[in-house]
Amino acid sequence: MIYNSYIYLNYRQDKVSLILDMGSGYPGNAETLKADGGIYLTNQRVIFISQPSLEHFKSLSIPLLNLKEGKLQQPWFGANYYQAVVTPVLNGGLPAPGQLKVTFKEGGGFEFSTVYKNLMLRLFENEGTAPVEHTEPLPMYTPRQDNSSSAQISTSSCSNVVSSGAPLNSLEPSVDATTSRNISTSTEARQPPVAPDELPPAYDEVVTR
């Protein structure tokens, strides 16, 4: 589905080399297209035109959605190149999916990759099929128990303990009993010592005549 009927040229780079390998893994069934030329990015497709034009390979047109797993490679030595998987369209001329490699001999690889990503994002936004980023789900929220509820539960437990035993009045000592016990104890403490009937042996008895 094309989100816009107009075609806009968003990127152009000359002096690139393209290799499209459609080998199936069996000897004799491999088919590879190679050419030098220019590459173009529109809002609908990637276009390559061979320069000079070759009889067996003049151009290649790939819809944006048929270019998969694209990645810009930046080696330590040599020019940057862009790799991707090309899936053929119906009656498009390609016999099978192939590995695409576009080498940017005079720079421009980073710009190509950036423009292509922006075009794909815009395409997904207009079609309403933007990829969803899958993240780890957050843990379920467990509401904290209210302090008032805890207080009510504690009060209820205490009341149950008291009611299951003796009545509250029987658990407390009566005021009269406590007061009388304190008075008697105080009285006993204030009584004077009793005089002994006999003097200690060290004393002499004085007799008055």
mmCIF file of C-alpha atoms in Angstrom:
data_model
loop_
_atom_site.group_PDB
_atom_site.id
_atom_site.type_symbol
_atom_site.label_atom_id
_atom_site.label_comp_id
_atom_site.label_asym_id
_atom_site.label_seq_id
_atom_site.Cartn_x
_atom_site.Cartn_y
_atom_site.Cartn_z
ATOM 1 C CA MET A 1 0.000 0.000 0.000
ATOM 2 C CA ILE A 2 1.459 3.370 -1.029
ATOM 3 C CA TYR A 3 0.667 6.152 1.385
ATOM 4 C CA ASN A 4 1.247 8.894 -1.194
ATOM 5 C CA SER A 5 0.511 8.935 -4.931
ATOM 6 C CA TYR A 6 3.296 11.464 -5.498
ATOM 7 C CA ILE A 7 6.910 10.399 -5.911
ATOM 8 C CA TYR A 8 9.607 12.417 -4.186
ATOM 9 C CA LEU A 9 13.331 12.000 -4.622
ATOM 10 C CA ASN A 10 14.862 12.001 -1.142
ATOM 11 C CA TYR A 11 18.400 10.808 -1.791
ATOM 12 C CA ARG A 12 20.856 10.327 -4.648
ATOM 13 C CA GLN A 13 24.400 8.994 -4.703
ATOM 14 C CA ASP A 14 26.588 8.197 -7.704
ATOM 15 C CA LYS A 15 29.626 5.947 -7.912
ATOM 16 C CA VAL A 16 28.319 3.014 -5.924
ATOM 17 C CA SER A 17 28.668 -0.677 -6.662
ATOM 18 C CA LEU A 18 25.797 -3.125 -6.247
ATOM 19 C CA ILE A 19 25.849 -6.893 -5.828
ATOM 20 C CA LEU A 20 22.650 -8.928 -5.643
ATOM 21 C CA ASP A 21 23.276 -12.586 -4.844
ATOM 22 C CA MET A 22 20.290 -14.876 -5.346
ATOM 23 C CA GLY A 23 22.108 -18.167 -4.873
ATOM 24 C CA SER A 24 19.956 -21.062 -3.666
ATOM 25 C CA GLY A 25 22.841 -23.090 -2.289
ATOM 26 C CA TYR A 26 22.894 -25.613 -5.149
ATOM 27 C CA PRO A 27 25.684 -25.595 -7.746
ATOM 28 C CA GLY A 28 24.576 -24.145 -11.057
ATOM 29 C CA ASN A 29 21.506 -22.431 -9.565
ATOM 30 C CA ALA A 30 23.309 -19.319 -8.346
ATOM 31 C CA GLU A 31 22.495 -16.026 -10.008
ATOM 32 C CA THR A 32 24.373 -12.859 -9.156
ATOM 33 C CA LEU A 33 23.890 -9.366 -10.501
ATOM 34 C CA LYS A 34 26.823 -6.937 -10.350
ATOM 35 C CA ALA A 35 27.145 -3.397 -11.625
ATOM 36 C CA ASP A 36 28.426 0.104 -10.892
ATOM 37 C CA GLY A 37 26.104 3.055 -11.041
ATOM 38 C CA GLY A 38 23.919 5.386 -9.008
ATOM 39 C CA ILE A 39 21.359 4.723 -6.289
ATOM 40 C CA TYR A 40 18.211 6.743 -5.567
ATOM 41 C CA LEU A 41 15.745 6.797 -2.697
ATOM 42 C CA THR A 42 12.174 7.960 -3.233
ATOM 43 C CA ASN A 43 9.205 7.897 -0.887
ATOM 44 C CA GLN A 44 8.147 4.598 -2.497
ATOM 45 C CA ARG A 45 11.195 2.574 -3.516
ATOM 46 C CA VAL A 46 14.944 2.129 -3.866
ATOM 47 C CA ILE A 47 16.187 2.480 -7.449
ATOM 48 C CA PHE A 48 19.561 1.520 -8.882
ATOM 49 C CA ILE A 49 20.646 2.451 -12.428
ATOM 50 C CA SER A 50 23.800 0.922 -13.853
ATOM 51 C CA GLN A 51 26.411 3.305 -15.292
ATOM 52 C CA PRO A 52 27.375 2.461 -17.949
ATOM 53 C CA SER A 53 24.215 0.597 -18.816
ATOM 54 C CA LEU A 54 24.683 -3.158 -19.086
ATOM 55 C CA GLU A 55 22.733 -5.329 -21.469
ATOM 56 C CA HIS A 56 21.828 -7.950 -18.860
ATOM 57 C CA PHE A 57 21.434 -5.534 -15.960
ATOM 58 C CA LYS A 58 20.209 -2.006 -16.598
ATOM 59 C CA SER A 59 18.301 -1.113 -13.438
ATOM 60 C CA LEU A 60 16.786 -2.461 -10.254
ATOM 61 C CA SER A 61 13.674 -1.139 -8.501
ATOM 62 C CA ILE A 62 12.815 -2.351 -4.989
ATOM 63 C CA PRO A 63 9.722 -1.235 -3.015
ATOM 64 C CA LEU A 64 10.609 0.034 0.442
ATOM 65 C CA LEU A 65 8.706 -2.755 2.177
ATOM 66 C CA ASN A 66 10.579 -5.402 0.150
ATOM 67 C CA LEU A 67 13.926 -4.412 1.615
ATOM 68 C CA LYS A 68 14.351 -6.328 4.871
ATOM 69 C CA GLU A 69 16.945 -6.514 7.638
ATOM 70 C CA GLY A 70 18.918 -3.552 6.342
ATOM 71 C CA LYS A 71 22.102 -2.577 8.146
ATOM 72 C CA LEU A 72 24.963 -0.204 7.433
ATOM 73 C CA GLN A 73 28.374 -1.846 7.781
ATOM 74 C CA GLN A 74 31.391 0.322 8.595
ATOM 75 C CA PRO A 75 34.592 -1.745 8.311
ATOM 76 C CA TRP A 76 37.969 -0.590 9.555
ATOM 77 C CA PHE A 77 39.392 -0.809 6.060
ATOM 78 C CA GLY A 78 37.467 -0.076 2.892
ATOM 79 C CA ALA A 79 34.310 1.821 2.080
ATOM 80 C CA ASN A 80 31.059 1.588 3.993
ATOM 81 C CA TYR A 81 28.406 -0.683 2.561
ATOM 82 C CA TYR A 82 24.739 -1.373 3.153
ATOM 83 C CA GLN A 83 23.415 -4.938 3.442
ATOM 84 C CA ALA A 84 19.816 -6.093 3.217
ATOM 85 C CA VAL A 85 17.563 -8.920 2.070
ATOM 86 C CA VAL A 86 15.513 -8.306 -1.077
ATOM 87 C CA THR A 87 12.189 -10.117 -1.430
ATOM 88 C CA PRO A 88 10.888 -10.303 -5.014
ATOM 89 C CA VAL A 89 7.531 -8.902 -6.094
ATOM 90 C CA LEU A 90 5.083 -10.824 -8.234
ATOM 91 C CA ASN A 91 6.217 -10.869 -11.891
ATOM 92 C CA GLY A 92 9.088 -8.556 -10.993
ATOM 93 C CA GLY A 93 11.854 -10.456 -12.735
ATOM 94 C CA LEU A 94 13.759 -11.720 -9.685
ATOM 95 C CA PRO A 95 13.612 -15.514 -9.381
ATOM 96 C CA ALA A 96 14.188 -15.675 -5.609
ATOM 97 C CA PRO A 97 15.064 -13.582 -2.566
ATOM 98 C CA GLY A 98 18.610 -12.347 -2.541
ATOM 99 C CA GLN A 99 21.318 -10.686 -0.466
ATOM 100 C CA LEU A 100 21.889 -7.071 -1.462
ATOM 101 C CA LYS A 101 25.170 -5.255 -0.922
ATOM 102 C CA VAL A 102 25.627 -1.618 -1.916
ATOM 103 C CA THR A 103 29.139 -0.210 -1.488
ATOM 104 C CA PHE A 104 29.534 3.556 -1.291
ATOM 105 C CA LYS A 105 32.895 4.262 -2.887
ATOM 106 C CA GLU A 106 32.848 8.006 -2.260
ATOM 107 C CA GLY A 107 30.815 8.226 0.930
ATOM 108 C CA GLY A 108 27.123 8.694 1.474
ATOM 109 C CA GLY A 109 26.396 5.375 3.189
ATOM 110 C CA PHE A 110 25.387 6.910 6.513
ATOM 111 C CA GLU A 111 23.077 9.402 4.779
ATOM 112 C CA PHE A 112 21.469 6.582 2.781
ATOM 113 C CA SER A 113 20.810 4.548 5.933
ATOM 114 C CA THR A 114 19.372 7.550 7.802
ATOM 115 C CA VAL A 115 17.050 8.621 4.974
ATOM 116 C CA TYR A 116 15.841 5.046 4.493
ATOM 117 C CA LYS A 117 14.973 4.686 8.188
ATOM 118 C CA ASN A 118 13.053 7.969 8.172
ATOM 119 C CA LEU A 119 11.104 6.927 5.084
ATOM 120 C CA MET A 120 10.172 3.622 6.696
ATOM 121 C CA LEU A 121 8.995 5.338 9.880
ATOM 122 C CA ARG A 122 6.882 7.737 7.864
ATOM 123 C CA LEU A 123 5.456 4.859 5.870
ATOM 124 C CA PHE A 124 4.504 2.937 9.008
ATOM 125 C CA GLU A 125 2.914 6.025 10.558
ATOM 126 C CA ASN A 126 0.724 6.664 7.524
ATOM 127 C CA GLU A 127 -0.330 3.028 7.286
ATOM 128 C CA GLY A 128 -0.962 2.760 11.018
ATOM 129 C CA THR A 129 1.333 -0.258 11.329
ATOM 130 C CA ALA A 130 4.209 1.245 13.250
ATOM 131 C CA PRO A 131 6.240 -1.435 15.012
ATOM 132 C CA VAL A 132 5.575 -1.709 18.738
ATOM 133 C CA GLU A 133 8.511 -1.819 21.080
ATOM 134 C CA HIS A 134 8.173 -4.807 23.408
ATOM 135 C CA THR A 135 9.341 -4.120 26.948
ATOM 136 C CA GLU A 136 9.248 -6.002 30.134
ATOM 137 C CA PRO A 137 5.867 -5.540 31.805
ATOM 138 C CA LEU A 138 5.743 -3.640 35.057
ATOM 139 C CA PRO A 139 4.953 -5.598 38.249
ATOM 140 C CA MET A 140 1.326 -5.633 39.339
ATOM 141 C CA TYR A 141 0.363 -2.931 41.815
ATOM 142 C CA THR A 142 -0.670 -4.211 45.231
ATOM 143 C CA PRO A 143 -2.556 -1.581 47.272
ATOM 144 C CA ARG A 144 -1.123 -0.956 50.725
ATOM 145 C CA GLN A 145 -3.424 -1.797 53.610
ATOM 146 C CA ASP A 146 -4.955 1.288 55.185
ATOM 147 C CA ASN A 147 -3.789 2.166 58.709
ATOM 148 C CA SER A 148 -7.368 2.740 59.842
ATOM 149 C CA SER A 149 -8.267 -0.785 58.751
ATOM 150 C CA SER A 150 -5.330 -2.159 60.716
ATOM 151 C CA ALA A 151 -6.414 -0.216 63.784
ATOM 152 C CA GLN A 152 -9.952 -1.506 63.481
ATOM 153 C CA ILE A 153 -8.699 -5.077 63.171
ATOM 154 C CA SER A 154 -6.436 -4.667 66.231
ATOM 155 C CA THR A 155 -9.255 -3.125 68.293
ATOM 156 C CA SER A 156 -11.613 -5.880 67.282
ATOM 157 C CA SER A 157 -9.096 -8.531 68.299
ATOM 158 C CA CYS A 158 -8.559 -6.942 71.705
ATOM 159 C CA SER A 159 -12.270 -6.642 72.343
ATOM 160 C CA ASN A 160 -12.736 -10.272 71.450
ATOM 161 C CA VAL A 161 -10.096 -11.307 73.970
ATOM 162 C CA VAL A 162 -11.684 -9.301 76.773
ATOM 163 C CA SER A 163 -15.198 -10.441 76.056
ATOM 164 C CA SER A 164 -14.195 -14.082 75.891
ATOM 165 C CA GLY A 165 -12.949 -14.004 79.503
ATOM 166 C CA ALA A 166 -14.433 -12.693 82.706
ATOM 167 C CA PRO A 167 -16.408 -9.436 82.817
ATOM 168 C CA LEU A 168 -14.395 -6.250 82.799
ATOM 169 C CA ASN A 169 -15.550 -5.317 86.344
ATOM 170 C CA SER A 170 -14.357 -8.614 87.774
ATOM 171 C CA LEU A 171 -10.899 -8.125 86.254
ATOM 172 C CA GLU A 172 -10.315 -4.867 88.165
ATOM 173 C CA PRO A 173 -9.975 -4.859 92.004
ATOM 174 C CA SER A 174 -12.652 -2.916 93.857
ATOM 175 C CA VAL A 175 -11.761 0.500 95.205
ATOM 176 C CA ASP A 176 -12.985 -0.281 98.767
ATOM 177 C CA ALA A 177 -10.948 -3.435 99.065
ATOM 178 C CA THR A 178 -7.839 -1.717 97.817
ATOM 179 C CA THR A 179 -8.318 1.242 100.178
ATOM 180 C CA SER A 180 -8.930 -0.896 103.282
ATOM 181 C CA ARG A 181 -5.908 -3.029 102.508
ATOM 182 C CA ASN A 182 -3.721 0.057 102.223
ATOM 183 C CA ILE A 183 -5.099 1.477 105.534
ATOM 184 C CA SER A 184 -4.507 -1.734 107.468
ATOM 185 C CA THR A 185 -1.003 -1.984 106.109
ATOM 186 C CA SER A 186 -0.296 1.602 107.093
ATOM 187 C CA THR A 187 -1.690 1.049 110.614
ATOM 188 C CA GLU A 188 0.426 -2.007 111.146
ATOM 189 C CA ALA A 189 3.477 -0.095 110.054
ATOM 190 C CA ARG A 190 2.783 2.749 112.555
ATOM 191 C CA GLN A 191 2.270 0.541 115.701
ATOM 192 C CA PRO A 192 4.984 1.185 118.363
ATOM 193 C CA PRO A 193 7.258 -1.638 119.289
ATOM 194 C CA VAL A 194 6.135 -3.781 122.198
ATOM 195 C CA ALA A 195 8.244 -3.479 125.362
ATOM 196 C CA PRO A 196 9.861 -6.731 126.375
ATOM 197 C CA ASP A 197 8.736 -8.397 129.627
ATOM 198 C CA GLU A 198 12.276 -8.933 130.837
ATOM 199 C CA LEU A 199 15.318 -6.741 130.596
ATOM 200 C CA PRO A 200 18.283 -7.952 128.724
ATOM 201 C CA PRO A 201 20.802 -9.953 130.735
ATOM 202 C CA ALA A 202 23.408 -7.192 130.673
ATOM 203 C CA TYR A 203 21.245 -4.834 132.756
ATOM 204 C CA ASP A 204 20.851 -4.932 136.662
ATOM 205 C CA GLU A 205 17.422 -4.604 138.134
ATOM 206 C CA VAL A 206 17.050 -1.535 140.343
ATOM 207 C CA VAL A 207 14.806 -2.017 143.348
ATOM 208 C CA THR A 208 13.426 1.046 145.112
ATOM 209 C CA ARG A 209 12.715 0.749 148.747
#
